[in-house]
XYZ file of C-alpha atoms in Angstrom:
302
model
C 1.199 14.481 30.570
C 3.226 13.123 27.626
C 6.909 14.014 27.897
C 9.044 15.396 25.065
C 11.290 12.321 25.241
C 8.185 10.173 24.696
C 7.387 12.188 21.561
C 10.866 11.836 20.065
C 10.890 8.023 20.283
C 8.018 7.757 17.817
C 8.324 11.046 15.868
C 11.707 9.966 14.510
C 9.798 7.412 12.394
C 7.652 10.223 10.983
C 10.810 12.098 10.041
C 12.418 9.002 8.486
C 9.927 6.168 7.743
C 12.707 4.062 6.208
C 14.276 3.841 9.653
C 11.808 1.075 10.550
C 13.236 -1.382 8.024
C 16.749 -0.659 9.285
C 15.979 -1.155 12.981
C 13.792 -4.206 12.308
C 16.926 -6.045 11.160
C 18.275 -5.632 14.703
C 15.155 -7.438 15.902
C 15.648 -10.361 13.533
C 12.761 -9.415 11.226
C 13.323 -8.493 7.579
C 11.067 -5.756 6.228
C 11.845 -4.293 2.801
C 12.491 -0.543 2.783
C 9.407 1.488 1.842
C 9.055 2.706 -1.699
C 6.802 5.390 -0.276
C 5.314 6.237 3.102
C 2.435 8.486 4.079
C 1.206 9.604 7.479
C -2.282 8.525 8.512
C -4.474 10.135 11.115
C -3.528 8.913 14.574
C -7.058 9.601 15.841
C -8.749 6.250 16.447
C -11.640 7.811 18.333
C -14.996 6.055 18.096
C -18.325 7.815 17.612
C -19.028 7.362 21.299
C -17.104 9.717 23.607
C -13.961 7.581 23.888
C -10.705 8.947 22.496
C -7.887 6.594 21.536
C -4.729 7.790 19.827
C -1.771 5.761 18.663
C 1.538 7.646 18.872
C 2.530 7.386 15.196
C 0.726 5.674 12.323
C 2.273 5.249 8.872
C 1.190 3.408 5.751
C 4.291 1.735 4.320
C 4.231 0.712 0.654
C 7.018 -1.683 -0.354
C 7.836 -3.843 -3.359
C 6.442 -6.820 -1.441
C 3.163 -5.141 -0.533
C 1.798 -2.664 1.990
C 1.367 -2.592 5.744
C 0.411 -0.048 8.393
C 3.098 0.664 10.981
C 1.904 1.709 14.442
C 4.732 3.067 16.625
C 4.229 3.364 20.367
C 6.713 5.010 22.747
C 6.497 3.198 26.097
C 8.359 4.426 29.182
C 7.027 2.000 31.799
C 5.234 -1.355 31.975
C 1.473 -0.879 32.019
C -1.063 -3.676 32.506
C -3.646 -1.728 30.496
C -1.520 -1.166 27.381
C -1.838 -4.591 25.682
C -5.617 -4.145 25.457
C -5.139 -0.676 23.927
C -2.561 -1.989 21.457
C -4.873 -4.824 20.401
C -7.610 -2.246 19.874
C -5.331 -0.058 17.765
C -4.323 -2.919 15.465
C -7.847 -4.290 15.089
C -9.289 -0.836 14.410
C -6.562 0.040 11.909
C -7.075 -3.243 10.056
C -10.841 -2.700 9.958
C -10.473 0.945 8.897
C -7.760 0.661 6.244
C -7.890 -3.032 5.254
C -4.087 -3.191 5.380
C -2.131 -5.582 7.660
C -0.822 -3.750 10.751
C 2.533 -4.044 12.533
C 3.129 -2.721 16.061
C 6.571 -1.398 17.039
C 7.047 -0.509 20.719
C 10.097 1.664 21.457
C 11.331 1.450 25.068
C 14.147 3.547 26.580
C 14.972 1.008 29.306
C 15.538 -2.740 29.496
C 12.857 -3.495 32.079
C 10.112 -1.975 29.942
C 11.498 -3.599 26.783
C 11.485 -7.041 28.421
C 7.893 -6.549 29.549
C 6.699 -5.331 26.148
C 8.422 -8.214 24.321
C 6.040 -10.753 25.844
C 3.400 -12.521 23.833
C 0.107 -11.182 25.153
C -2.767 -13.665 24.931
C -6.181 -12.020 25.118
C -9.044 -14.301 26.087
C -9.579 -17.298 28.382
C -6.538 -19.527 28.934
C -8.309 -22.439 27.223
C -8.555 -20.539 23.941
C -7.146 -17.000 23.656
C -9.009 -15.274 20.855
C -6.244 -12.783 20.179
C -2.486 -13.011 20.473
C -0.539 -9.749 20.489
C 3.100 -9.915 19.364
C 4.726 -6.466 19.319
C 8.102 -5.810 17.801
C 10.065 -4.219 20.648
C 13.042 -1.912 20.272
C 15.109 -1.311 23.411
C 18.668 -0.294 24.351
C 20.091 -3.746 23.570
C 18.622 -3.761 20.065
C 20.563 -0.817 18.634
C 24.339 -0.405 18.388
C 26.250 2.410 20.065
C 27.147 4.767 17.213
C 30.233 6.639 18.405
C 31.880 7.442 15.064
C 31.096 10.768 13.318
C 31.406 9.053 9.938
C 28.922 6.371 10.934
C 26.596 8.972 12.440
C 26.681 10.983 9.205
C 25.612 7.917 7.230
C 22.378 7.598 9.212
C 21.368 10.582 11.341
C 17.914 9.214 12.353
C 19.406 5.892 13.506
C 22.033 7.773 15.530
C 19.369 9.935 17.182
C 17.362 6.842 18.103
C 20.503 5.121 19.418
C 21.286 8.105 21.650
C 17.701 8.310 22.909
C 17.661 4.632 23.864
C 21.120 4.786 25.508
C 20.518 8.186 27.132
C 20.978 6.909 30.717
C 24.105 4.883 29.959
C 27.804 5.869 29.839
C 27.859 5.390 26.059
C 25.482 8.328 25.569
C 28.286 10.903 25.697
C 30.201 9.243 22.856
C 27.086 9.008 20.683
C 26.216 12.678 21.217
C 29.750 13.844 20.476
C 29.752 11.802 17.271
C 26.365 13.209 16.265
C 27.429 16.806 16.941
C 30.571 16.401 14.825
C 28.571 14.790 12.015
C 26.053 17.635 12.025
C 28.897 20.143 11.605
C 29.603 18.507 8.249
C 26.210 19.479 6.855
C 26.043 22.393 4.475
C 24.155 25.623 5.074
C 21.476 24.336 2.684
C 20.724 21.583 5.207
C 19.899 24.003 8.044
C 16.239 23.013 8.168
C 17.071 19.300 8.295
C 19.761 19.865 10.924
C 17.336 21.922 13.005
C 14.821 19.059 12.952
C 17.484 16.564 14.043
C 18.672 18.888 16.831
C 15.130 19.346 18.156
C 14.391 15.608 18.044
C 17.623 14.803 19.845
C 16.911 17.343 22.567
C 13.433 15.889 23.044
C 14.697 12.307 23.060
C 17.119 12.942 25.924
C 14.433 14.210 28.295
C 15.811 15.483 31.608
C 18.847 13.207 31.761
C 22.464 14.298 32.223
C 22.968 13.518 28.549
C 20.535 16.348 27.769
C 22.821 18.809 29.551
C 25.765 17.623 27.453
C 23.719 17.966 24.265
C 22.704 21.542 25.095
C 26.344 22.365 25.772
C 27.426 20.844 22.449
C 24.761 22.819 20.621
C 25.706 26.095 22.315
C 29.423 25.668 21.631
C 29.657 23.888 18.280
C 26.381 24.274 16.423
C 25.062 27.740 17.187
C 24.974 28.465 13.452
C 22.354 25.730 13.054
C 19.983 27.190 15.632
C 17.359 28.542 13.265
C 15.122 31.419 14.298
C 12.140 29.073 14.462
C 13.951 26.568 16.698
C 15.132 29.320 19.022
C 11.644 30.796 19.234
C 10.062 27.427 20.021
C 12.568 26.871 22.816
C 11.997 30.340 24.231
C 8.230 29.903 24.225
C 8.500 26.436 25.731
C 10.385 27.874 28.721
C 7.768 30.408 29.718
C 7.431 31.716 33.225
C 6.197 29.429 35.958
C 3.051 31.465 36.462
C 0.001 29.932 34.812
C -0.741 33.095 32.827
C 2.809 33.414 31.498
C 2.970 29.701 30.746
C -0.297 29.772 28.795
C 0.841 32.795 26.776
C 4.121 31.084 25.883
C 2.383 27.826 24.969
C -0.140 29.623 22.758
C 2.645 31.364 20.857
C 4.510 28.055 20.536
C 1.434 26.413 18.980
C 1.130 29.212 16.410
C 4.849 29.232 15.622
C 4.889 25.455 15.122
C 1.808 25.490 12.874
C 3.263 28.339 10.843
C 6.597 26.537 10.494
C 4.774 23.418 9.243
C 2.673 25.394 6.743
C -0.692 24.800 8.440
C -3.142 27.628 7.690
C -4.578 29.278 10.810
C -7.669 31.451 10.367
C -8.264 34.583 12.425
C -10.954 32.898 14.532
C -8.726 29.910 15.304
C -5.794 32.204 16.057
C -7.874 34.138 18.577
C -9.046 30.878 20.135
C -5.463 29.711 20.651
C -4.200 33.040 21.980
C -7.249 33.432 24.207
C -6.908 30.004 25.822
C -5.650 30.329 29.394
C -5.577 26.625 30.288
C -1.964 25.287 30.182
C -3.187 21.662 30.023
C -5.372 22.329 26.982
C -2.579 24.263 25.275
C -0.124 21.469 26.037
C -2.504 19.033 24.341
C -2.839 21.317 21.307
C 0.934 21.724 21.090
C 1.463 17.962 20.925
C -1.198 17.599 18.229
C 0.376 20.473 16.269
C 3.469 18.312 15.753
C 1.607 16.203 13.159
C -1.705 17.989 12.502
C -2.541 19.088 8.972
C -5.316 21.481 10.028
C -6.435 23.431 13.081
C -9.430 21.081 13.334
C -7.001 18.251 14.113
C -5.250 20.452 16.656
C -8.515 21.125 18.488
C -9.537 17.473 18.213
C -13.252 18.162 18.305
C -13.071 19.991 21.642
C -15.811 22.510 22.205
C -14.948 26.189 22.476
């Protein structure tokens, strides 16, 4: 099951595509900031029954040309991932005809060191493919502990906190972020709510998450929009399978409604009537980026 902290490490690039150019400088690679960016479908499923999904996929158009950015959130080393990543990039290039770039975001140094390898695919005498991911780990982003600096770049601060979430510096970053958010006007409530949700997801179940919830309860209660509160309440449904499914179904509908996705009566009944928490959890994750209920269901039969 994909964790909420996993989601935040790639969703932040959906929220702020220009963040890629800024963090790439920390990796020693200069990408121009995008003139425009548009989300592409993350479904790389083939016609045969094999589903492959990249975490986030964005077409980035810059003054120097275009490229497709694939962002993967990776929590642990996995011997099977390089083959999947090579598939993603090859498929994207074949499908869109635009050069792809892979960014792997890792919340710990061990995983970052593993992902930063050059992966040769093929026999040792002549590897046919060489995979070279850009890897972003805790050592690649600064500790942002100044409210003024945090206010200048909220997405970068959120990513910094997520990558340093298990380190002593996390407290200073979160305090700086909370103070910077207090400086936003009431007109920025929707934006602040998005940042708050992403930060909560990015911290997972760490001690830093407890501090963040405390900061939100004490200092930023006026930014807790009705939608954000409802999503939290539904996400913490009772432990019983029936109660959990009911809460998840409501969370899917609330999220789709908040994002402006039209839900027909038949689809609404299908979501509410689903009693499988695993299926609903899958639909909820897809609802984060889906533009239609068909994408939420992902071709699953009724």
